[in-house]
Amino acid sequence: MTPQTFRGKTQDEAHERAEKALGEGAVVLATRRVRKKGLAGVLGASDIEVTAVGAEEETMTTSKQQPFAPEVYRKPAVEAQPDPVALLRSEFRIEMRAMKNAIAKPPVTALPELVAEMVALRRAFEEQMSPSGKRDRFSAFVQEMGLEGAPANAAAKALRKRQGDSKERAAEVDLLECVRDALADHLRVSAFPLSRAVPRIIAVVGPSGVGKTTTVAKLAARAVLEMDLTVTLVACDTFRVGAVDQLARYASALDTRFRVAKTHAELARIVDESETDLVIIDTSGQPDISPDGIEQYFAQPNTSNRERDVLLCMNASTRIHDAKHIAKLYAGLHPTSLAITKIDETPSPAGLVHATAASGLPVSTLCFGPRVPEDIGNATMGAMLDHLAPLKSGGARR
């Protein structure tokens, strides 16, 4: 017999009906108040409903459950821990089997994506596992350098090829030389903005906090103090507290012209009216291209009589995933090269190669300290490799 429900105006009435149907030993399992059907229910009338079973059935049900049966609660004194290598391989086989089943009858448009996913999964598995089932020392060596993505894969592959079948461990200097050769294929450089012909616009864009204002100050100071060029500094970062005042102080110290632009129309007018060799622009860091925003100026074709350099700033510690995100955010501003900042603040400046790999842009500018204007320089292949994989403990060439 299954549990049955009985209703009454009161709880006693519902219980009486249950005992009448199931016997005096009926066991009540649940009691609740339910609204009556029809107009009475709409007006708020309700009944008491009980759910009950006969006494014999309740006893049989309880005995079958045996909630404290020893075989249910008995557990080994020590639980066996799964082998992580075996677990990883098992998961890999499951993933591969699932993909093969999905490919059996796939839509034509989905086939390339599935194949690419399988290739990427196998490559990741092979990179993490050596024949002995452990991550090899070359992957660990590359990881300690902070490298990720395609540059890391290329470096690890080159190291394995360099080692070959030799049983002797290669010296660290040999490993570093091998890494440098591999990374050189993933690095691109372009001319330093100040080495280009004038008149010229140099705009610095990128996320907040990456060091745009300091980079602008270093460029302006070098142009004025070392190259005897005339400069107009333009502040567009009206969002960050103190940003305009900070750039105004730099302009005063260098005795250069200083302007503030809040819209792209104002910026265009300042550029057109300027008679200096350089117009160096500090932007707000906002990637959104609004109709009246400063960023609209860089999204549009250059109509001034000046060439335009747009430097996308990235921190030297930027990871590959973040570099891809930043490159995508600021693509609408049409950056022409990269400025890598705060190289001195990280022991693993892998952002030098991550930024190029993620954006496809060359690096033109390196910032490696807080001093103005000393700690800025043009990007060269040798300088970047010395920062990424220095052969001597003395540090990188600057």
XYZ file of C-alpha atoms in Angstrom:
398
model
C 0.000 0.000 0.000
C 1.307 3.423 -0.900
C 0.901 6.542 1.252
C -2.567 8.104 1.003
C -3.863 11.614 1.680
C -6.940 12.588 3.692
C -8.519 16.008 4.239
C -10.668 17.536 6.919
C -11.699 20.903 8.259
C -9.511 20.256 11.292
C -6.459 18.121 11.988
C -8.487 15.743 14.181
C -11.057 15.249 11.440
C -8.339 14.427 8.902
C -6.717 11.957 11.339
C -10.070 10.245 11.970
C -10.584 9.741 8.252
C -7.082 8.268 7.930
C -7.660 5.798 10.797
C -11.054 4.840 9.390
C -9.473 3.926 6.071
C -6.152 2.453 7.259
C -6.941 1.215 10.742
C -6.327 2.558 14.205
C -2.556 2.067 13.887
C -2.267 4.376 10.875
C 0.977 6.379 10.889
C 0.845 10.036 9.804
C 3.839 10.929 7.623
C 3.031 14.585 6.935
C 0.488 17.291 7.721
C -0.127 20.516 5.801
C -2.756 23.180 5.174
C -4.119 23.331 1.602
C -6.416 25.847 -0.057
C -9.859 24.611 -1.103
C -10.710 24.427 -4.772
C -13.083 26.784 -6.516
C -14.525 30.034 -5.223
C -14.083 29.016 -1.576
C -10.341 28.729 -2.126
C -10.222 32.110 -3.785
C -11.926 33.579 -0.710
C -9.294 32.038 1.545
C -10.975 28.824 2.776
C -8.610 25.897 3.481
C -8.485 22.290 4.744
C -5.984 20.210 6.690
C -4.385 17.426 4.638
C -2.535 14.469 6.181
C -0.451 11.819 4.428
C -0.552 8.432 6.157
C 0.221 4.707 5.728
C -0.966 1.638 7.569
C 1.051 0.550 10.605
C 2.159 -2.745 9.034
C 3.428 -1.099 5.853
C 5.355 1.557 7.749
C 7.138 -1.129 9.758
C 8.050 -3.081 6.609
C 9.343 0.043 4.861
C 11.478 1.022 7.824
C 12.974 -2.432 8.247
C 13.993 -2.633 4.595
C 15.941 0.626 4.768
C 18.308 -0.536 7.565
C 19.806 2.939 7.902
C 22.568 1.745 10.192
C 23.536 -1.370 8.262
C 27.255 -1.939 8.909
C 28.043 -2.614 5.238
C 26.782 0.870 4.364
C 28.859 2.747 6.930
C 31.947 0.592 6.991
C 34.888 2.358 5.345
C 38.536 1.487 4.999
C 40.925 2.887 7.568
C 42.962 4.550 4.798
C 41.448 5.655 1.511
C 43.620 4.962 -1.515
C 44.767 8.072 -3.340
C 44.504 7.942 -7.149
C 47.714 8.137 -9.153
C 47.741 11.684 -10.657
C 49.536 10.528 -13.806
C 47.075 7.687 -14.359
C 44.207 10.072 -13.686
C 45.510 12.594 -16.241
C 45.954 9.901 -18.868
C 42.501 8.525 -18.159
C 40.944 11.971 -18.572
C 42.870 12.445 -21.812
C 41.585 9.140 -23.209
C 38.014 10.058 -22.238
C 38.332 13.466 -23.928
C 39.779 11.924 -27.088
C 37.082 9.237 -27.203
C 34.358 11.868 -26.804
C 35.818 13.971 -29.606
C 36.082 10.974 -31.951
C 32.443 10.131 -31.284
C 31.454 13.731 -31.984
C 33.391 13.720 -35.253
C 31.687 10.520 -36.447
C 28.812 12.486 -37.993
C 29.548 16.178 -37.495
C 28.113 19.153 -39.342
C 30.504 20.170 -42.088
C 31.067 23.603 -40.533
C 32.046 22.154 -37.139
C 34.724 19.754 -38.401
C 37.678 22.217 -38.554
C 37.013 23.443 -35.016
C 36.829 19.895 -33.653
C 40.041 18.886 -35.381
C 41.817 22.004 -34.093
C 40.619 21.276 -30.578
C 41.914 17.708 -30.776
C 45.303 18.881 -32.034
C 45.567 21.516 -29.292
C 44.594 19.010 -26.613
C 47.141 16.450 -27.798
C 49.868 19.091 -28.019
C 49.140 20.324 -24.502
C 49.213 16.769 -23.199
C 52.503 15.973 -24.918
C 54.090 19.189 -23.660
C 53.181 18.405 -20.074
C 54.116 14.730 -20.095
C 57.411 13.090 -20.943
C 57.680 9.352 -21.673
C 58.246 8.753 -17.959
C 54.935 10.427 -17.169
C 56.374 13.563 -15.595
C 56.672 17.140 -16.823
C 60.147 17.415 -18.386
C 62.784 19.800 -17.152
C 62.653 21.904 -20.321
C 59.017 22.817 -19.750
C 59.906 23.661 -16.154
C 62.868 25.767 -17.310
C 60.665 27.766 -19.685
C 57.914 28.154 -17.101
C 60.375 29.602 -14.584
C 61.121 32.330 -17.133
C 57.432 33.291 -17.097
C 56.881 32.326 -20.732
C 53.448 31.175 -21.902
C 51.632 30.308 -25.117
C 53.361 29.955 -28.475
C 56.692 31.498 -27.324
C 56.897 29.009 -24.441
C 56.073 26.083 -26.716
C 58.727 27.147 -29.211
C 61.375 27.559 -26.514
C 60.647 24.174 -24.919
C 60.664 22.473 -28.321
C 64.008 24.050 -29.180
C 65.474 22.888 -25.876
C 64.349 19.317 -26.452
C 65.809 19.377 -29.951
C 69.070 20.780 -28.601
C 69.299 17.990 -26.048
C 68.441 15.271 -28.579
C 69.454 11.778 -27.478
C 72.354 13.008 -25.389
C 72.446 11.728 -21.814
C 74.581 14.663 -20.646
C 72.804 17.655 -19.159
C 73.412 20.809 -21.166
C 74.959 23.782 -19.374
C 72.602 26.598 -18.398
C 74.341 29.027 -20.739
C 73.689 26.637 -23.632
C 70.029 26.405 -22.651
C 69.748 30.192 -22.519
C 71.339 30.553 -25.948
C 68.847 28.027 -27.286
C 65.924 29.903 -25.700
C 67.154 33.214 -27.104
C 67.273 31.771 -30.618
C 63.723 30.427 -30.263
C 62.328 33.681 -28.834
C 63.964 35.773 -31.544
C 61.499 34.273 -34.014
C 58.609 35.638 -31.919
C 59.974 39.170 -31.406
C 59.557 42.175 -33.701
C 61.100 45.615 -33.367
C 60.482 48.968 -35.033
C 62.108 52.388 -34.965
C 62.057 54.489 -31.802
C 59.353 57.200 -32.172
C 61.825 60.012 -31.500
C 64.083 58.788 -34.314
C 61.417 59.451 -36.945
C 61.002 62.584 -39.030
C 59.117 65.592 -37.662
C 56.555 67.130 -37.465
C 54.948 64.141 -35.790
C 52.216 63.075 -33.368
C 53.087 60.552 -30.657
C 50.102 59.227 -28.700
C 50.414 56.808 -25.789
C 47.433 54.504 -25.175
C 46.787 51.519 -22.933
C 45.218 50.415 -19.642
C 45.206 52.639 -16.572
C 48.202 52.190 -14.292
C 50.525 50.845 -16.965
C 52.726 53.971 -16.896
C 51.460 56.066 -19.813
C 51.998 59.486 -18.193
C 55.554 58.650 -17.134
C 56.288 57.326 -20.624
C 54.990 60.586 -22.131
C 57.199 62.587 -19.752
C 60.279 60.531 -20.656
C 59.672 60.975 -24.385
C 59.145 64.720 -23.983
C 62.217 65.162 -21.775
C 64.466 63.280 -24.178
C 63.113 65.234 -27.149
C 63.710 68.585 -25.429
C 66.924 67.939 -23.501
C 68.802 65.593 -25.827
C 67.404 66.288 -29.299
C 66.609 70.010 -29.014
C 63.093 69.514 -30.391
C 60.063 71.643 -29.559
C 57.171 69.813 -27.908
C 53.491 70.337 -27.120
C 52.219 68.109 -24.315
C 48.503 67.296 -24.441
C 46.639 65.842 -21.443
C 43.484 63.894 -22.252
C 43.206 61.875 -19.033
C 40.552 63.917 -17.229
C 39.230 60.770 -15.510
C 42.158 59.984 -13.208
C 42.599 62.290 -10.212
C 45.750 64.395 -10.574
C 46.667 63.150 -14.054
C 46.360 66.566 -15.703
C 48.269 68.310 -12.894
C 51.037 65.717 -13.078
C 51.586 66.279 -16.786
C 51.324 70.065 -16.306
C 54.224 69.917 -13.821
C 56.339 67.984 -16.339
C 55.536 70.583 -19.017
C 56.497 73.417 -16.676
C 59.797 71.754 -15.760
C 60.647 71.256 -19.433
C 59.326 74.698 -20.438
C 57.114 73.171 -23.120
C 53.631 74.062 -24.284
C 50.795 72.353 -22.424
C 47.191 71.820 -23.507
C 44.151 69.895 -22.220
C 41.688 68.204 -24.591
C 38.353 66.740 -23.492
C 36.905 65.817 -26.901
C 38.326 64.565 -30.171
C 37.363 67.884 -31.785
C 39.454 69.805 -29.239
C 42.366 67.437 -29.784
C 42.158 67.846 -33.557
C 42.168 71.637 -33.186
C 45.197 71.555 -30.857
C 47.121 69.362 -33.301
C 46.237 71.544 -36.291
C 47.197 74.769 -34.489
C 50.435 73.449 -33.021
C 53.693 74.668 -34.543
C 56.037 72.459 -32.505
C 58.069 69.546 -33.836
C 56.206 67.025 -31.707
C 52.735 66.769 -30.226
C 52.870 64.112 -27.492
C 49.479 62.973 -26.207
C 48.679 61.288 -22.877
C 45.334 59.467 -23.213
C 42.822 58.398 -20.576
C 43.177 54.666 -21.003
C 39.538 54.279 -22.020
C 39.285 51.744 -24.876
C 35.651 52.540 -25.713
C 35.274 54.682 -28.818
C 32.421 57.059 -27.947
C 31.152 59.644 -30.480
C 32.691 62.614 -28.661
C 35.516 60.849 -26.827
C 39.201 61.460 -27.374
C 39.582 57.919 -28.695
C 37.481 58.847 -31.739
C 40.441 60.909 -32.950
C 42.619 57.804 -33.275
C 39.831 55.656 -34.710
C 39.520 58.019 -37.676
C 42.024 58.383 -40.540
C 44.850 60.818 -39.918
C 43.962 64.083 -41.668
C 46.692 66.298 -40.187
C 49.956 67.160 -41.908
C 51.840 65.149 -39.299
C 52.718 61.464 -39.237
C 51.126 59.663 -36.312
C 52.626 57.075 -33.945
C 50.261 55.358 -31.510
C 52.152 53.455 -28.815
C 50.205 50.719 -27.030
C 51.648 50.369 -23.515
C 51.830 46.984 -21.813
C 53.455 46.036 -18.527
C 56.515 43.777 -18.769
C 54.839 41.230 -16.492
C 51.737 40.922 -18.712
C 50.630 37.318 -19.207
C 49.750 36.003 -22.657
C 45.999 35.839 -21.951
C 45.958 39.431 -20.658
C 48.051 40.620 -23.603
C 45.497 39.181 -26.028
C 42.696 40.909 -24.110
C 44.478 44.289 -24.144
C 45.354 44.006 -27.836
C 41.725 43.307 -28.673
C 40.435 46.192 -26.513
C 42.678 48.808 -28.121
C 42.711 47.531 -31.708
C 40.163 50.211 -32.659
C 42.698 52.949 -31.841
C 45.027 51.585 -34.547
C 48.261 51.295 -32.515
C 51.431 51.286 -34.615
C 53.894 49.811 -32.111
C 54.318 48.674 -28.510
C 55.900 50.362 -25.502
C 56.835 47.838 -22.801
C 56.914 49.462 -19.361
C 58.118 48.600 -15.842
C 60.727 46.109 -17.018
C 62.690 46.819 -13.842
C 59.796 45.756 -11.602
C 59.708 42.058 -12.541
C 62.349 39.304 -12.610
C 60.512 37.656 -15.526
C 59.626 40.310 -18.130
C 57.902 37.811 -20.415
C 55.463 40.549 -21.418
C 58.130 41.625 -23.913
C 57.352 38.621 -26.087
C 53.748 38.060 -24.961
C 52.742 41.535 -26.172
C 54.165 40.971 -29.641
C 52.793 37.440 -29.925
C 49.313 38.592 -28.866
C 49.055 41.781 -30.934
C 51.291 41.182 -33.928
C 52.772 44.653 -33.325
C 56.503 45.405 -33.140
C 58.105 46.821 -30.004
C 59.557 50.298 -30.435
C 60.036 51.535 -26.866
C 61.426 50.048 -23.642
C 60.899 51.601 -20.187
C 63.116 50.101 -17.494
C 63.040 52.458 -14.499
C 61.459 55.545 -12.880
C 64.047 58.132 -13.915
C 63.080 60.830 -16.424
C 64.401 60.755 -19.119
C 67.183 58.220 -18.489
C 65.085 55.056 -18.175
C 63.633 54.884 -21.668
C 65.190 53.596 -24.863
C 64.649 52.189 -28.293
C 63.813 48.508 -28.589
C 66.455 46.294 -30.153
C 66.447 42.533 -30.538
C 69.544 42.231 -28.366
C 68.154 44.398 -25.575
C 64.886 42.466 -25.390
C 66.636 39.080 -25.410
C 68.954 40.304 -22.656
C 65.932 41.186 -20.546
C 64.178 37.886 -21.285
C 67.138 35.500 -21.049
C 70.246 37.314 -19.781
C 73.490 35.418 -20.327
C 75.259 37.305 -17.539
C 74.138 38.174 -14.024
C 74.977 41.806 -14.676
C 71.581 42.405 -16.259
C 70.276 43.429 -19.614
C 71.674 45.916 -22.057
C 69.736 49.162 -22.115
